[in-house]
Amino acid sequence: MNSIKKIIKLFLSITIVLNDLLRILIYSKFFLEKREGFKKTSCLILGNGPSLLQSINDIIELSKSCDTVCVNSFILQELMLEIKPTVYVLADPVYFKQTSIDRIENLKKNILYKLNNTITWKMTLYVPYYAKHSDFIKDINNEYFKIIYYNPTTLKTKFTKFKYFFYNIGLAIPRTQTVLNAALYIAINQKYKRIFLAGADADWHTNLYIDQKTNELSYIDTHFYGKKQLKLWSDLEETIPSRLHIQLASCATAFESYWELRYYSEYIGLEIFNLSNNSWIDAFLRATPSEAIKYIKAIS
């Protein structure tokens, strides 16, 4: 009986591997450029959580010695012009698909305006490959800007070396539930010795709210530049209300992906340090921004 179970388990594992290979062949694009905008020996990834401001002077100081990566609406903030990140990462499909939601379309217009009119230093934008022919990408017109595409293909196999091989050559990626998942993966593949993560509060689950009369689910969208309450939807057009179990499952996926990224980073041979003063991410070693500065000075 045990031998039969082992045979069945092996058959299922092989089936998953074959399915993953098929997904790579169908969905992934080969020979995409992987390295641009990364030149220094350490990397600083900036999330947009409120904790970013708690040590902002140290973060600004640290950014001078690192390749600095920003995400999403950071580009709209004044800090953008002070820190001048060299890499900008977007992952959410909402940026690359047309919607009828004014709030979303206005956000894209504002980002495009900033990209085209305020970036006067070399910057690289990393986006998933399916964004290549989107209006958002077509509307970028800035001589300082370069666009690099990454494959958003995920794998289901449990064979770690199989996964890591395809992660390393850029044909697959850990699940990118959040943009920081994608930014970390991109940075890991640049083979730094250390990656620093700041402003990564990851506290979405603490900001969920259920209306006790209607069961309507919303959340407090909180960043270092402000907060607002938004209803949660399951579709881009915001017609299908989301449910609590769906949102909690998404949070779990994000946290699990951070652990996958940690294991992958250890396989590559680098360390990731979470500098955030208040963060729910338990996958990475902790440090303070001042400790990161001391490390950079020690190796320079």
Coordinates of C-alpha atoms in Angstrom, one line a residue:
M1 CA 0.0 0.0 0.0
N2 CA 2.8 2.4 0.9
S3 CA 4.6 1.7 -2.4
I4 CA 1.4 2.5 -4.3
K5 CA 1.1 5.8 -2.4
K6 CA 4.7 6.6 -3.3
I7 CA 4.2 5.9 -6.9
I8 CA 1.1 8.1 -7.0
K9 CA 2.9 10.9 -5.2
L10 CA 5.8 10.6 -7.6
F11 CA 3.4 10.7 -10.6
L12 CA 1.7 13.8 -9.2
S13 CA 5.0 15.5 -8.6
I14 CA 6.2 14.8 -12.2
T15 CA 2.9 16.0 -13.5
I16 CA 3.3 19.3 -11.7
V17 CA 6.8 19.7 -13.0
L18 CA 5.7 19.0 -16.6
N19 CA 2.8 21.5 -16.1
D20 CA 5.3 24.1 -14.9
L21 CA 7.6 23.5 -17.9
L22 CA 4.6 23.9 -20.2
R23 CA 3.6 27.2 -18.4
I24 CA 7.1 28.5 -18.9
L25 CA 7.1 27.6 -22.6
I26 CA 3.7 29.2 -23.2
Y27 CA 3.8 32.3 -21.0
S28 CA 7.5 33.2 -20.4
K29 CA 9.6 35.2 -22.8
F30 CA 13.1 34.1 -23.3
F31 CA 16.3 36.3 -23.3
L32 CA 14.8 39.2 -21.5
E33 CA 17.3 41.7 -20.2
K34 CA 17.7 41.3 -16.4
R35 CA 20.2 43.9 -15.2
E36 CA 19.8 47.6 -15.6
G37 CA 19.9 50.4 -13.0
F38 CA 21.9 48.3 -10.6
K39 CA 25.6 49.2 -10.2
K40 CA 26.5 49.4 -6.5
T41 CA 27.2 46.5 -4.1
S42 CA 24.1 47.0 -1.8
C43 CA 20.5 47.6 -2.6
L44 CA 17.8 49.6 -0.7
I45 CA 14.2 48.8 -1.5
L46 CA 11.7 51.4 -0.3
G47 CA 8.1 50.4 0.6
N48 CA 5.5 53.0 1.1
G49 CA 4.5 52.1 4.7
P50 CA 4.2 54.8 7.4
S51 CA 7.3 53.4 9.1
L52 CA 9.5 54.9 6.3
L53 CA 9.2 58.3 7.9
Q54 CA 10.3 57.2 11.4
S55 CA 13.9 56.9 10.3
I56 CA 13.8 59.0 7.2
N57 CA 17.1 60.9 7.8
D58 CA 19.0 57.6 8.1
I59 CA 17.1 56.2 5.0
I60 CA 18.1 59.2 2.9
E61 CA 21.7 58.8 4.1
L62 CA 21.7 55.1 3.3
S63 CA 20.2 55.7 -0.1
K64 CA 23.4 57.6 -1.1
S65 CA 25.4 54.4 -0.9
C66 CA 22.9 52.0 -2.4
D67 CA 21.1 51.3 -5.6
T68 CA 17.7 52.5 -4.4
V69 CA 14.4 50.9 -5.6
C70 CA 11.0 52.6 -5.2
V71 CA 7.5 51.3 -6.0
N72 CA 4.0 52.4 -6.9
S73 CA 3.1 56.0 -5.8
F74 CA 6.5 56.8 -4.2
I75 CA 7.2 58.5 -7.5
L76 CA 4.5 61.1 -6.8
Q77 CA 6.1 62.2 -3.5
E78 CA 8.6 64.9 -2.7
L79 CA 11.0 62.3 -1.4
M80 CA 11.4 61.1 -4.9
L81 CA 13.4 64.2 -5.9
E82 CA 15.5 64.0 -2.7
I83 CA 16.4 60.3 -2.9
K84 CA 16.4 59.9 -6.7
P85 CA 16.0 56.1 -6.9
T86 CA 17.5 54.5 -10.0
V87 CA 15.0 51.7 -10.2
Y88 CA 11.1 51.8 -10.2
V89 CA 9.0 48.7 -10.0
L90 CA 5.3 48.2 -10.8
A91 CA 3.5 44.9 -10.6
D92 CA -0.2 45.5 -10.2
P93 CA -2.2 44.8 -13.4
V94 CA -4.3 47.8 -12.7
Y95 CA -1.6 50.1 -14.1
F96 CA -1.6 48.4 -17.5
K97 CA -5.3 47.8 -18.2
Q98 CA -7.9 50.4 -19.0
T99 CA -10.7 50.8 -16.4
S100 CA -13.7 53.0 -16.0
I101 CA -12.7 54.0 -12.5
D102 CA -11.7 57.7 -12.4
R103 CA -9.6 57.3 -9.3
I104 CA -7.4 54.6 -11.0
E105 CA -7.1 56.4 -14.3
N106 CA -6.2 59.7 -12.6
L107 CA -3.5 57.9 -10.6
K108 CA -2.0 56.5 -13.8
K109 CA -2.1 60.0 -15.4
N110 CA -0.3 61.5 -12.5
I111 CA 2.4 58.8 -12.5
L112 CA 2.9 59.2 -16.2
Y113 CA 3.2 63.0 -15.8
K114 CA 5.9 62.5 -13.2
L115 CA 7.8 60.0 -15.3
N116 CA 7.8 62.2 -18.3
N117 CA 8.4 65.6 -16.7
T118 CA 10.3 65.3 -13.5
I119 CA 12.8 62.5 -13.9
T120 CA 16.1 64.1 -14.9
W121 CA 18.4 61.2 -13.9
K122 CA 18.8 57.7 -15.3
M123 CA 16.0 55.5 -14.1
T124 CA 14.9 51.9 -15.0
L125 CA 11.3 50.8 -14.8
Y126 CA 10.7 47.1 -14.2
V127 CA 7.2 45.8 -15.3
P128 CA 5.7 42.4 -16.1
Y129 CA 6.1 41.4 -19.7
Y130 CA 2.3 41.5 -20.4
A131 CA 2.5 45.3 -19.9
K132 CA 4.7 45.8 -23.0
H133 CA 1.9 46.8 -25.3
S134 CA -0.2 48.7 -22.8
D135 CA -1.1 52.3 -23.2
F136 CA 0.7 53.1 -20.0
I137 CA 4.0 51.9 -21.4
K138 CA 3.4 53.5 -24.8
D139 CA 2.8 56.9 -23.1
I140 CA 6.2 57.0 -21.4
N141 CA 8.4 59.5 -23.2
N142 CA 11.6 60.4 -21.3
E143 CA 15.1 60.0 -22.6
Y144 CA 16.4 59.2 -19.0
F145 CA 14.0 56.3 -18.7
K146 CA 14.6 52.7 -19.7
I147 CA 12.0 49.9 -19.4
I148 CA 12.9 46.3 -18.6
Y149 CA 10.3 43.5 -18.6
Y150 CA 10.2 40.5 -16.2
N151 CA 8.3 37.3 -16.6
P152 CA 5.4 37.0 -14.1
T153 CA 5.2 33.2 -14.5
T154 CA 4.8 31.3 -11.2
L155 CA 5.6 27.7 -10.5
K156 CA 3.7 25.1 -8.4
T157 CA 6.4 22.5 -8.0
K158 CA 8.0 21.8 -4.6
F159 CA 11.4 20.9 -6.1
T160 CA 13.4 23.9 -4.9
K161 CA 16.4 23.6 -7.2
F162 CA 14.0 23.3 -10.2
K163 CA 12.3 26.5 -9.1
Y164 CA 15.5 28.3 -8.3
F165 CA 17.0 27.5 -11.7
F166 CA 14.2 29.2 -13.5
Y167 CA 14.1 32.1 -11.0
N168 CA 17.8 32.6 -11.6
I169 CA 17.5 32.8 -15.4
G170 CA 14.4 35.0 -15.2
L171 CA 11.8 32.6 -16.7
A172 CA 9.8 32.3 -13.5
I173 CA 9.1 34.3 -10.3
P174 CA 7.8 33.7 -6.8
R175 CA 4.2 34.8 -6.4
T176 CA 4.0 38.6 -6.5
Q177 CA 1.0 39.3 -4.3
T178 CA 2.6 42.7 -3.5
V179 CA 4.9 44.9 -5.5
L180 CA 7.6 44.4 -2.8
N181 CA 7.6 40.7 -3.6
A182 CA 8.5 41.6 -7.2
A183 CA 11.1 44.2 -6.2
L184 CA 12.9 41.8 -3.9
Y185 CA 13.0 39.1 -6.6
I186 CA 14.4 41.6 -9.1
A187 CA 17.0 42.8 -6.6
I188 CA 18.0 39.2 -5.6
N189 CA 18.8 38.4 -9.2
Q190 CA 21.3 41.2 -9.3
K191 CA 23.5 39.1 -6.9
Y192 CA 24.0 41.7 -4.2
K193 CA 25.7 40.8 -0.9
R194 CA 23.0 42.5 1.1
I195 CA 19.5 43.9 0.4
F196 CA 17.9 46.4 2.8
L197 CA 14.1 46.8 3.0
A198 CA 12.5 49.8 4.5
G199 CA 8.9 51.1 4.8
A200 CA 7.6 47.5 4.6
D201 CA 4.9 47.6 7.2
A202 CA 2.8 44.9 5.5
D203 CA -0.1 45.5 8.0
W204 CA -3.0 45.3 5.5
H205 CA -4.8 42.7 7.6
T206 CA -4.9 45.1 10.6
N207 CA -6.6 47.8 8.4
L208 CA -9.5 45.7 7.2
Y209 CA -13.0 46.9 8.3
I210 CA -16.4 45.2 8.0
D211 CA -19.5 47.3 8.1
Q212 CA -21.6 45.7 10.9
K213 CA -24.9 46.4 9.1
T214 CA -24.1 45.6 5.5
N215 CA -21.1 43.3 5.7
E216 CA -19.3 45.6 3.2
L217 CA -15.6 45.0 3.3
S218 CA -13.2 48.0 3.2
Y219 CA -9.7 48.9 4.4
I220 CA -7.7 51.9 5.5
D221 CA -5.2 52.3 2.7
T222 CA -2.2 53.6 4.8
H223 CA 1.1 54.9 3.5
F224 CA 3.8 57.4 4.6
Y225 CA 2.1 60.1 2.5
G226 CA -1.4 59.6 3.9
K227 CA -4.4 57.3 4.3
K228 CA -7.9 56.8 3.1
Q229 CA -10.7 54.3 3.4
L230 CA -11.5 52.3 0.3
K231 CA -14.0 49.6 -0.5
L232 CA -12.5 46.3 -1.5
W233 CA -13.4 44.7 -4.8
S234 CA -12.6 41.4 -6.6
D235 CA -12.4 42.9 -10.1
L236 CA -10.7 45.9 -11.8
E237 CA -14.0 47.5 -12.6
E238 CA -15.0 47.4 -9.0
T239 CA -18.3 45.7 -9.5
I240 CA -17.8 42.5 -7.5
P241 CA -17.4 43.1 -3.7
S242 CA -14.5 41.2 -2.2
R243 CA -14.8 38.9 0.8
L244 CA -12.8 38.7 4.0
H245 CA -11.5 35.2 3.4
I246 CA -10.2 36.3 0.0
Q247 CA -8.3 39.2 1.4
L248 CA -6.8 37.2 4.3
A249 CA -5.8 34.5 1.8
S250 CA -4.0 37.2 -0.3
C251 CA -2.2 38.4 2.8
A252 CA -1.1 34.9 3.6
T253 CA 0.2 34.5 0.0
A254 CA 2.3 37.7 0.3
F255 CA 3.8 36.6 3.6
E256 CA 4.5 33.1 2.2
S257 CA 6.2 34.7 -0.8
Y258 CA 8.5 36.6 1.5
W259 CA 9.7 33.3 2.9
E260 CA 10.1 31.9 -0.6
L261 CA 12.3 34.9 -1.4
R262 CA 14.3 34.4 1.8
Y263 CA 15.1 30.8 0.9
Y264 CA 15.9 31.8 -2.7
S265 CA 18.2 34.6 -1.5
E266 CA 20.0 32.2 0.8
Y267 CA 20.5 29.8 -2.1
I268 CA 22.0 32.7 -4.1
G269 CA 24.2 33.6 -1.2
L270 CA 22.9 37.0 0.0
E271 CA 21.2 38.4 3.1
I272 CA 18.0 40.5 3.3
F273 CA 17.6 42.9 6.2
N274 CA 14.2 44.5 7.1
L275 CA 14.9 48.0 8.4
S276 CA 11.3 48.8 9.0
N277 CA 10.5 49.9 12.5
N278 CA 7.1 48.4 12.4
S279 CA 6.7 45.4 10.1
W280 CA 4.6 42.2 10.0
I281 CA 7.1 40.5 7.7
D282 CA 8.8 37.8 9.7
A283 CA 10.9 36.3 6.9
F284 CA 14.0 38.5 7.0
L285 CA 16.6 39.4 9.6
R286 CA 16.0 42.7 11.4
A287 CA 18.3 45.7 11.6
T288 CA 18.0 49.5 12.0
P289 CA 18.8 52.0 9.3
S290 CA 21.8 53.3 11.4
E291 CA 23.2 49.7 11.6
A292 CA 22.9 49.4 7.8
I293 CA 24.8 52.7 7.4
K294 CA 27.6 51.4 9.6
Y295 CA 27.8 48.2 7.5
I296 CA 28.0 50.2 4.3
K297 CA 30.8 52.3 5.8
A298 CA 32.7 49.2 7.0
I299 CA 32.8 47.6 3.6
S300 CA 33.6 50.8 1.6

